[in-house]
Amino acid sequence: MNMTQRYSACALLVTAALCAPAASHAQSPFDGTWRINLAQAKLSPKPNVFYISQGWYHCVTCSPVVEVKADGTDQPVTGQPYDTVSVKEVDAKTIATTTKKAGQVISEQTRTVSADGKTLTVKTTSHPMNSNQTVTTESTAKLVGMAPSGVHATSGSWQIVKVKESDNGLTETYKTSADGLTYSDPTGESFTAKFDGTDAPVNGAYAYNTVSLKKVDAHTIEETFKRDGTVVEVIKLTANGKTVTREVTNKLTDRTSTYTATKQ
């Protein structure tokens, strides 16, 4: 899954994947094309909290907090990968959101609560920056604690328990050299960075501007992603040549999830 979806999942605005690209050196266990197996993911138990009340949408666990009118119009926000978000109540059990950057749609999403109010289904279509492809994701979340009263039925604390995503958001390719790594994916995200800890530009990503790499040992790499100089995610990658295990920590929301990718 690409970087934009990983970041936005924490806010249930783009609930796609939560993992990040890997890194490697020449003929290392990281080289090759990899596919993430979401069925093996260990997702963060920390819930996402949001509610709609009196015509306003409040994303409590977004970082920074998002508070906008839920009237279906583009509302300005700051500190996010997107600069506007629209939220509307579709019916008593469904809301829809759209995020944009400089007028370009990043994501379109619906969130629907089950009849018993205990399960939330989130369907997202993401629009990568450098591609005419779309990435589709379906996330399932369970209600944590009691459902709030006097608010829209989708409101509450929701723990993501399952994620499904289209193949183009799950496949990544890495090519290493003696001192660095080149990364690319099918949706147009890419970077070339060295293992010296210096920031390198990330192309085609809304969530990140730069990445820096630290080679811990032959089987372990640490990646640090920043947006406008602020660290947003740190990933510890461990590879054995057949699989890559990724411990992904979102520094803005304090969520850690672990993913496994297999070589193709």
PDB file of C-alpha atoms in Angstrom:
ATOM      1  CA  MET A   1       0.000   0.000   0.000  1.00  0.00           C
ATOM      2  CA  ASN A   2       1.344   3.376  -0.825  1.00  0.00           C
ATOM      3  CA  MET A   3       2.454   6.109   1.556  1.00  0.00           C
ATOM      4  CA  THR A   4      -0.578   8.343   1.257  1.00  0.00           C
ATOM      5  CA  GLN A   5      -2.966   5.594   2.326  1.00  0.00           C
ATOM      6  CA  ARG A   6      -0.760   4.505   5.223  1.00  0.00           C
ATOM      7  CA  TYR A   7      -0.673   7.937   6.768  1.00  0.00           C
ATOM      8  CA  SER A   8      -4.342   8.764   6.358  1.00  0.00           C
ATOM      9  CA  ALA A   9      -5.625   5.507   7.758  1.00  0.00           C
ATOM     10  CA  CYS A  10      -5.143   6.773  11.313  1.00  0.00           C
ATOM     11  CA  ALA A  11      -7.740   9.464  10.740  1.00  0.00           C
ATOM     12  CA  LEU A  12     -10.218   7.145   8.971  1.00  0.00           C
ATOM     13  CA  LEU A  13     -10.099   9.577   6.084  1.00  0.00           C
ATOM     14  CA  VAL A  14      -8.087   7.334   3.814  1.00  0.00           C
ATOM     15  CA  THR A  15      -8.157   3.982   5.506  1.00  0.00           C
ATOM     16  CA  ALA A  16      -5.988   2.166   3.385  1.00  0.00           C
ATOM     17  CA  ALA A  17      -2.947   0.586   4.302  1.00  0.00           C
ATOM     18  CA  LEU A  18      -0.655   1.404   7.195  1.00  0.00           C
ATOM     19  CA  CYS A  19       2.754   0.262   6.005  1.00  0.00           C
ATOM     20  CA  ALA A  20       5.709   1.914   4.305  1.00  0.00           C
ATOM     21  CA  PRO A  21       8.326   1.051   1.632  1.00  0.00           C
ATOM     22  CA  ALA A  22      11.365  -1.033   2.518  1.00  0.00           C
ATOM     23  CA  ALA A  23      15.090  -0.538   1.988  1.00  0.00           C
ATOM     24  CA  SER A  24      18.161  -2.598   1.160  1.00  0.00           C
ATOM     25  CA  HIS A  25      21.702  -2.965  -0.270  1.00  0.00           C
ATOM     26  CA  ALA A  26      23.145  -4.810  -3.279  1.00  0.00           C
ATOM     27  CA  GLN A  27      22.172  -8.505  -3.274  1.00  0.00           C
ATOM     28  CA  SER A  28      20.611  -7.974   0.109  1.00  0.00           C
ATOM     29  CA  PRO A  29      17.497  -9.733   1.430  1.00  0.00           C
ATOM     30  CA  PHE A  30      15.528  -6.558   0.653  1.00  0.00           C
ATOM     31  CA  ASP A  31      16.018  -6.553  -3.136  1.00  0.00           C
ATOM     32  CA  GLY A  32      13.097  -7.453  -5.382  1.00  0.00           C
ATOM     33  CA  THR A  33       9.360  -6.938  -5.770  1.00  0.00           C
ATOM     34  CA  TRP A  34       7.218  -7.522  -2.696  1.00  0.00           C
ATOM     35  CA  ARG A  35       3.511  -7.912  -1.977  1.00  0.00           C
ATOM     36  CA  ILE A  36       1.983  -7.132   1.413  1.00  0.00           C
ATOM     37  CA  ASN A  37      -0.285  -9.784   2.939  1.00  0.00           C
ATOM     38  CA  LEU A  38      -2.885  -7.828   4.881  1.00  0.00           C
ATOM     39  CA  ALA A  39      -4.353 -11.026   6.335  1.00  0.00           C
ATOM     40  CA  GLN A  40      -1.175 -11.309   8.435  1.00  0.00           C
ATOM     41  CA  ALA A  41      -1.176  -7.698   9.586  1.00  0.00           C
ATOM     42  CA  LYS A  42      -1.070  -6.868  13.296  1.00  0.00           C
ATOM     43  CA  LEU A  43      -2.974  -3.604  13.363  1.00  0.00           C
ATOM     44  CA  SER A  44      -2.683  -1.008  16.082  1.00  0.00           C
ATOM     45  CA  PRO A  45      -5.399  -1.474  18.724  1.00  0.00           C
ATOM     46  CA  LYS A  46      -5.599   2.268  19.331  1.00  0.00           C
ATOM     47  CA  PRO A  47      -9.056   3.425  18.184  1.00  0.00           C
ATOM     48  CA  ASN A  48      -9.925   6.234  15.798  1.00  0.00           C
ATOM     49  CA  VAL A  49     -12.366   8.657  17.416  1.00  0.00           C
ATOM     50  CA  PHE A  50     -14.719  10.974  15.510  1.00  0.00           C
ATOM     51  CA  TYR A  51     -18.269  12.247  15.748  1.00  0.00           C
ATOM     52  CA  ILE A  52     -20.814  14.437  13.967  1.00  0.00           C
ATOM     53  CA  SER A  53     -22.904  16.698  16.163  1.00  0.00           C
ATOM     54  CA  GLN A  54     -25.082  19.720  15.376  1.00  0.00           C
ATOM     55  CA  GLY A  55     -23.825  19.903  11.814  1.00  0.00           C
ATOM     56  CA  TRP A  56     -20.105  19.696  12.663  1.00  0.00           C
ATOM     57  CA  TYR A  57     -17.596  16.890  12.117  1.00  0.00           C
ATOM     58  CA  HIS A  58     -14.942  16.374  14.792  1.00  0.00           C
ATOM     59  CA  CYS A  59     -11.985  13.996  14.258  1.00  0.00           C
ATOM     60  CA  VAL A  60     -10.622  13.767  17.788  1.00  0.00           C
ATOM     61  CA  THR A  61      -7.682  11.456  17.046  1.00  0.00           C
ATOM     62  CA  CYS A  62      -6.568  13.240  13.882  1.00  0.00           C
ATOM     63  CA  SER A  63      -3.263  15.055  14.399  1.00  0.00           C
ATOM     64  CA  PRO A  64      -3.905  17.922  14.433  1.00  0.00           C
ATOM     65  CA  VAL A  65      -7.592  17.630  15.370  1.00  0.00           C
ATOM     66  CA  VAL A  66     -10.004  18.256  12.471  1.00  0.00           C
ATOM     67  CA  GLU A  67     -13.196  20.232  13.151  1.00  0.00           C
ATOM     68  CA  VAL A  68     -15.242  21.275  10.096  1.00  0.00           C
ATOM     69  CA  LYS A  69     -18.839  21.848   9.036  1.00  0.00           C
ATOM     70  CA  ALA A  70     -20.500  18.622   7.872  1.00  0.00           C
ATOM     71  CA  ASP A  71     -22.428  20.301   5.062  1.00  0.00           C
ATOM     72  CA  GLY A  72     -20.805  18.613   2.054  1.00  0.00           C
ATOM     73  CA  THR A  73     -18.690  21.636   1.067  1.00  0.00           C
ATOM     74  CA  ASP A  74     -14.888  21.793   0.932  1.00  0.00           C
ATOM     75  CA  GLN A  75     -13.638  23.006   4.309  1.00  0.00           C
ATOM     76  CA  PRO A  76     -10.046  24.239   4.796  1.00  0.00           C
ATOM     77  CA  VAL A  77      -7.762  22.350   7.197  1.00  0.00           C
ATOM     78  CA  THR A  78      -4.112  22.699   8.183  1.00  0.00           C
ATOM     79  CA  GLY A  79      -1.397  20.246   9.186  1.00  0.00           C
ATOM     80  CA  GLN A  80      -2.747  17.379   7.064  1.00  0.00           C
ATOM     81  CA  PRO A  81      -1.620  15.831   3.733  1.00  0.00           C
ATOM     82  CA  TYR A  82      -4.803  17.398   2.279  1.00  0.00           C
ATOM     83  CA  ASP A  83      -5.808  21.060   2.510  1.00  0.00           C
ATOM     84  CA  THR A  84      -9.601  20.666   2.307  1.00  0.00           C
ATOM     85  CA  VAL A  85     -12.091  18.035   3.438  1.00  0.00           C
ATOM     86  CA  SER A  86     -15.810  17.767   2.804  1.00  0.00           C
ATOM     87  CA  VAL A  87     -18.082  15.747   5.090  1.00  0.00           C
ATOM     88  CA  LYS A  88     -21.771  15.046   4.585  1.00  0.00           C
ATOM     89  CA  GLU A  89     -24.435  12.864   6.160  1.00  0.00           C
ATOM     90  CA  VAL A  90     -25.693  10.530   3.421  1.00  0.00           C
ATOM     91  CA  ASP A  91     -28.353   8.975   5.646  1.00  0.00           C
ATOM     92  CA  ALA A  92     -28.861   7.971   9.276  1.00  0.00           C
ATOM     93  CA  LYS A  93     -26.112   5.320   9.115  1.00  0.00           C
ATOM     94  CA  THR A  94     -23.682   6.620   6.443  1.00  0.00           C
ATOM     95  CA  ILE A  95     -21.406   9.597   5.968  1.00  0.00           C
ATOM     96  CA  ALA A  96     -19.181  10.505   3.005  1.00  0.00           C
ATOM     97  CA  THR A  97     -15.880  12.389   2.974  1.00  0.00           C
ATOM     98  CA  THR A  98     -13.679  13.794   0.219  1.00  0.00           C
ATOM     99  CA  THR A  99     -10.150  15.130   0.728  1.00  0.00           C
ATOM    100  CA  LYS A 100      -8.334  17.402  -1.722  1.00  0.00           C
ATOM    101  CA  LYS A 101      -4.911  18.991  -2.178  1.00  0.00           C
ATOM    102  CA  ALA A 102      -4.698  22.140  -4.305  1.00  0.00           C
ATOM    103  CA  GLY A 103      -8.100  21.239  -5.746  1.00  0.00           C
ATOM    104  CA  GLN A 104      -7.075  17.683  -6.699  1.00  0.00           C
ATOM    105  CA  VAL A 105      -9.048  14.844  -5.114  1.00  0.00           C
ATOM    106  CA  ILE A 106      -6.897  12.645  -2.862  1.00  0.00           C
ATOM    107  CA  SER A 107      -9.602  10.374  -1.482  1.00  0.00           C
ATOM    108  CA  GLU A 108     -13.315   9.667  -1.619  1.00  0.00           C
ATOM    109  CA  GLN A 109     -14.780   7.658   1.238  1.00  0.00           C
ATOM    110  CA  THR A 110     -17.983   6.297   2.737  1.00  0.00           C
ATOM    111  CA  ARG A 111     -18.371   5.106   6.328  1.00  0.00           C
ATOM    112  CA  THR A 112     -21.383   2.951   7.139  1.00  0.00           C
ATOM    113  CA  VAL A 113     -22.367   1.593  10.535  1.00  0.00           C
ATOM    114  CA  SER A 114     -24.083  -1.790  10.934  1.00  0.00           C
ATOM    115  CA  ALA A 115     -27.670  -2.155  12.120  1.00  0.00           C
ATOM    116  CA  ASP A 116     -26.516  -3.066  15.632  1.00  0.00           C
ATOM    117  CA  GLY A 117     -24.124  -0.094  15.733  1.00  0.00           C
ATOM    118  CA  LYS A 118     -21.085  -2.234  16.547  1.00  0.00           C
ATOM    119  CA  THR A 119     -19.283  -2.427  13.176  1.00  0.00           C
ATOM    120  CA  LEU A 120     -18.109   0.318  10.841  1.00  0.00           C
ATOM    121  CA  THR A 121     -17.315  -0.397   7.180  1.00  0.00           C
ATOM    122  CA  VAL A 122     -15.094   2.188   5.499  1.00  0.00           C
ATOM    123  CA  LYS A 123     -14.745   2.119   1.707  1.00  0.00           C
ATOM    124  CA  THR A 124     -12.097   4.385   0.186  1.00  0.00           C
ATOM    125  CA  THR A 125     -11.020   5.257  -3.342  1.00  0.00           C
ATOM    126  CA  SER A 126      -7.604   6.932  -3.323  1.00  0.00           C
ATOM    127  CA  HIS A 127      -6.142   8.943  -6.205  1.00  0.00           C
ATOM    128  CA  PRO A 128      -2.310   8.763  -6.227  1.00  0.00           C
ATOM    129  CA  MET A 129      -0.482  11.951  -7.185  1.00  0.00           C
ATOM    130  CA  ASN A 130       1.445  10.703 -10.233  1.00  0.00           C
ATOM    131  CA  SER A 131      -0.956   8.155 -11.694  1.00  0.00           C
ATOM    132  CA  ASN A 132      -4.299   7.791 -13.408  1.00  0.00           C
ATOM    133  CA  GLN A 133      -4.837   4.611 -11.407  1.00  0.00           C
ATOM    134  CA  THR A 134      -7.020   4.476  -8.308  1.00  0.00           C
ATOM    135  CA  VAL A 135      -6.436   2.379  -5.199  1.00  0.00           C
ATOM    136  CA  THR A 136      -9.487   0.920  -3.467  1.00  0.00           C
ATOM    137  CA  THR A 137      -9.593  -0.080   0.177  1.00  0.00           C
ATOM    138  CA  GLU A 138     -12.203  -1.551   2.491  1.00  0.00           C
ATOM    139  CA  SER A 139     -11.603  -1.401   6.232  1.00  0.00           C
ATOM    140  CA  THR A 140     -13.664  -2.953   9.006  1.00  0.00           C
ATOM    141  CA  ALA A 141     -13.657  -1.458  12.498  1.00  0.00           C
ATOM    142  CA  LYS A 142     -15.329  -2.477  15.750  1.00  0.00           C
ATOM    143  CA  LEU A 143     -16.877  -0.139  18.295  1.00  0.00           C
ATOM    144  CA  VAL A 144     -14.789   0.358  21.428  1.00  0.00           C
ATOM    145  CA  GLY A 145     -16.832   1.198  24.521  1.00  0.00           C
ATOM    146  CA  MET A 146     -20.383   2.546  24.444  1.00  0.00           C
ATOM    147  CA  ALA A 147     -21.903   4.236  21.413  1.00  0.00           C
ATOM    148  CA  PRO A 148     -22.312   7.975  22.033  1.00  0.00           C
ATOM    149  CA  SER A 149     -25.839   9.391  22.135  1.00  0.00           C
ATOM    150  CA  GLY A 150     -27.260  12.426  20.372  1.00  0.00           C
ATOM    151  CA  VAL A 151     -24.824  12.214  17.455  1.00  0.00           C
ATOM    152  CA  HIS A 152     -24.710  10.593  14.008  1.00  0.00           C
ATOM    153  CA  ALA A 153     -24.712   6.778  14.189  1.00  0.00           C
ATOM    154  CA  THR A 154     -21.210   6.491  12.688  1.00  0.00           C
ATOM    155  CA  SER A 155     -19.782   8.452  15.614  1.00  0.00           C
ATOM    156  CA  GLY A 156     -17.644   6.750  18.250  1.00  0.00           C
ATOM    157  CA  SER A 157     -14.320   5.088  18.987  1.00  0.00           C
ATOM    158  CA  TRP A 158     -13.459   2.597  16.241  1.00  0.00           C
ATOM    159  CA  GLN A 159     -10.668   0.022  16.265  1.00  0.00           C
ATOM    160  CA  ILE A 160      -9.631  -1.159  12.800  1.00  0.00           C
ATOM    161  CA  VAL A 161      -9.600  -4.973  12.744  1.00  0.00           C
ATOM    162  CA  LYS A 162      -9.376  -5.819   9.032  1.00  0.00           C
ATOM    163  CA  VAL A 163      -8.197  -4.116   5.830  1.00  0.00           C
ATOM    164  CA  LYS A 164      -8.524  -5.204   2.190  1.00  0.00           C
ATOM    165  CA  GLU A 165      -6.842  -3.319  -0.665  1.00  0.00           C
ATOM    166  CA  SER A 166      -6.442  -3.505  -4.429  1.00  0.00           C
ATOM    167  CA  ASP A 167      -3.217  -5.111  -5.666  1.00  0.00           C
ATOM    168  CA  ASN A 168      -1.766  -1.862  -7.026  1.00  0.00           C
ATOM    169  CA  GLY A 169      -1.619  -0.527  -3.470  1.00  0.00           C
ATOM    170  CA  LEU A 170       0.148  -3.590  -2.079  1.00  0.00           C
ATOM    171  CA  THR A 171       3.086  -4.101  -4.459  1.00  0.00           C
ATOM    172  CA  GLU A 172       6.479  -2.354  -4.199  1.00  0.00           C
ATOM    173  CA  THR A 173       9.888  -2.774  -5.865  1.00  0.00           C
ATOM    174  CA  TYR A 174      13.343  -2.082  -4.376  1.00  0.00           C
ATOM    175  CA  LYS A 175      16.739  -1.905  -6.045  1.00  0.00           C
ATOM    176  CA  THR A 176      19.757  -1.397  -3.819  1.00  0.00           C
ATOM    177  CA  SER A 177      23.274  -0.181  -4.394  1.00  0.00           C
ATOM    178  CA  ALA A 178      26.309  -0.245  -2.137  1.00  0.00           C
ATOM    179  CA  ASP A 179      25.231   2.920  -0.357  1.00  0.00           C
ATOM    180  CA  GLY A 180      21.489   3.320  -0.927  1.00  0.00           C
ATOM    181  CA  LEU A 181      18.124   2.269  -2.249  1.00  0.00           C
ATOM    182  CA  THR A 182      15.724   3.068  -5.094  1.00  0.00           C
ATOM    183  CA  TYR A 183      12.028   2.477  -4.429  1.00  0.00           C
ATOM    184  CA  SER A 184       9.033   2.472  -6.789  1.00  0.00           C
ATOM    185  CA  ASP A 185       5.446   1.268  -6.817  1.00  0.00           C
ATOM    186  CA  PRO A 186       2.721   0.848  -9.484  1.00  0.00           C
ATOM    187  CA  THR A 187       0.972   4.111  -8.559  1.00  0.00           C
ATOM    188  CA  GLY A 188       3.928   6.396  -9.270  1.00  0.00           C
ATOM    189  CA  GLU A 189       5.568   6.896  -5.868  1.00  0.00           C
ATOM    190  CA  SER A 190       9.353   6.672  -5.844  1.00  0.00           C
ATOM    191  CA  PHE A 191      12.553   7.772  -4.156  1.00  0.00           C
ATOM    192  CA  THR A 192      16.287   7.214  -4.233  1.00  0.00           C
ATOM    193  CA  ALA A 193      18.034   7.643  -0.864  1.00  0.00           C
ATOM    194  CA  LYS A 194      21.371   6.831   0.734  1.00  0.00           C
ATOM    195  CA  PHE A 195      22.016   4.972   3.983  1.00  0.00           C
ATOM    196  CA  ASP A 196      23.708   8.020   5.523  1.00  0.00           C
ATOM    197  CA  GLY A 197      20.685   9.506   7.264  1.00  0.00           C
ATOM    198  CA  THR A 198      20.311  12.494   4.943  1.00  0.00           C
ATOM    199  CA  ASP A 199      16.860  13.520   3.744  1.00  0.00           C
ATOM    200  CA  ALA A 200      16.023  12.577   0.148  1.00  0.00           C
ATOM    201  CA  PRO A 201      12.927  13.718  -1.771  1.00  0.00           C
ATOM    202  CA  VAL A 202       9.921  11.410  -2.080  1.00  0.00           C
ATOM    203  CA  ASN A 203       8.187  11.754  -5.454  1.00  0.00           C
ATOM    204  CA  GLY A 204       4.461  11.284  -5.994  1.00  0.00           C
ATOM    205  CA  ALA A 205       3.377  11.217  -2.340  1.00  0.00           C
ATOM    206  CA  TYR A 206       0.948  13.517  -0.559  1.00  0.00           C
ATOM    207  CA  ALA A 207       1.820  12.344   2.945  1.00  0.00           C
ATOM    208  CA  TYR A 208       5.614  12.760   2.790  1.00  0.00           C
ATOM    209  CA  ASN A 209       8.164  15.159   1.322  1.00  0.00           C
ATOM    210  CA  THR A 210      11.361  13.346   2.314  1.00  0.00           C
ATOM    211  CA  VAL A 211      12.791  10.075   3.592  1.00  0.00           C
ATOM    212  CA  SER A 212      16.053   9.252   5.367  1.00  0.00           C
ATOM    213  CA  LEU A 213      17.544   5.759   5.745  1.00  0.00           C
ATOM    214  CA  LYS A 214      19.673   4.129   8.428  1.00  0.00           C
ATOM    215  CA  LYS A 215      21.191   0.703   7.835  1.00  0.00           C
ATOM    216  CA  VAL A 216      21.209  -1.020  11.228  1.00  0.00           C
ATOM    217  CA  ASP A 217      22.667  -4.310   9.947  1.00  0.00           C
ATOM    218  CA  ALA A 218      22.453  -6.576   6.897  1.00  0.00           C
ATOM    219  CA  HIS A 219      18.869  -7.550   7.748  1.00  0.00           C
ATOM    220  CA  THR A 220      17.527  -4.359   9.330  1.00  0.00           C
ATOM    221  CA  ILE A 221      16.790  -0.903   7.930  1.00  0.00           C
ATOM    222  CA  GLU A 222      15.174   2.099   9.596  1.00  0.00           C
ATOM    223  CA  GLU A 223      13.256   4.606   7.488  1.00  0.00           C
ATOM    224  CA  THR A 224      12.155   8.045   8.671  1.00  0.00           C
ATOM    225  CA  PHE A 225       9.533   9.919   6.657  1.00  0.00           C
ATOM    226  CA  LYS A 226       8.943  13.662   7.031  1.00  0.00           C
ATOM    227  CA  ARG A 227       6.449  16.188   5.757  1.00  0.00           C
ATOM    228  CA  ASP A 228       7.732  19.766   5.668  1.00  0.00           C
ATOM    229  CA  GLY A 229      10.505  18.833   8.094  1.00  0.00           C
ATOM    230  CA  THR A 230       8.261  17.123  10.659  1.00  0.00           C
ATOM    231  CA  VAL A 231       8.714  13.392  11.300  1.00  0.00           C
ATOM    232  CA  VAL A 232       5.422  11.647  10.595  1.00  0.00           C
ATOM    233  CA  GLU A 233       6.404   7.974  10.444  1.00  0.00           C
ATOM    234  CA  VAL A 234       9.294   5.679  11.377  1.00  0.00           C
ATOM    235  CA  ILE A 235       9.561   2.117  10.067  1.00  0.00           C
ATOM    236  CA  LYS A 236      11.788  -0.717  11.230  1.00  0.00           C
ATOM    237  CA  LEU A 237      12.235  -3.270   8.442  1.00  0.00           C
ATOM    238  CA  THR A 238      13.577  -6.774   8.941  1.00  0.00           C
ATOM    239  CA  ALA A 239      14.213  -9.058   5.944  1.00  0.00           C
ATOM    240  CA  ASN A 240      15.308 -12.666   5.429  1.00  0.00           C
ATOM    241  CA  GLY A 241      15.218 -12.808   1.614  1.00  0.00           C
ATOM    242  CA  LYS A 242      11.727 -14.322   1.478  1.00  0.00           C
ATOM    243  CA  THR A 243       9.745 -11.926   3.642  1.00  0.00           C
ATOM    244  CA  VAL A 244      10.043  -8.382   4.925  1.00  0.00           C
ATOM    245  CA  THR A 245       8.554  -7.604   8.344  1.00  0.00           C
ATOM    246  CA  ARG A 246       7.653  -3.962   8.879  1.00  0.00           C
ATOM    247  CA  GLU A 247       7.068  -2.351  12.249  1.00  0.00           C
ATOM    248  CA  VAL A 248       5.424   0.938  11.362  1.00  0.00           C
ATOM    249  CA  THR A 249       5.032   3.741  13.918  1.00  0.00           C
ATOM    250  CA  ASN A 250       2.989   6.808  13.084  1.00  0.00           C
ATOM    251  CA  LYS A 251       4.643   9.526  15.163  1.00  0.00           C
ATOM    252  CA  LEU A 252       1.688  11.902  14.910  1.00  0.00           C
ATOM    253  CA  THR A 253      -0.949   9.506  16.233  1.00  0.00           C
ATOM    254  CA  ASP A 254       1.246   7.158  18.312  1.00  0.00           C
ATOM    255  CA  ARG A 255       0.074   4.017  16.506  1.00  0.00           C
ATOM    256  CA  THR A 256       2.279   1.028  15.722  1.00  0.00           C
ATOM    257  CA  SER A 257       1.291  -1.763  13.319  1.00  0.00           C
ATOM    258  CA  THR A 258       3.265  -4.677  11.863  1.00  0.00           C
ATOM    259  CA  TYR A 259       3.017  -6.027   8.295  1.00  0.00           C
ATOM    260  CA  THR A 260       4.600  -8.871   6.340  1.00  0.00           C
ATOM    261  CA  ALA A 261       5.409  -8.778   2.622  1.00  0.00           C
ATOM    262  CA  THR A 262       6.421 -11.783   0.513  1.00  0.00           C
ATOM    263  CA  LYS A 263       8.741 -11.816  -2.466  1.00  0.00           C
ATOM    264  CA  GLN A 264       7.098 -12.095  -5.882  1.00  0.00           C
TER     265      GLN A 264
END
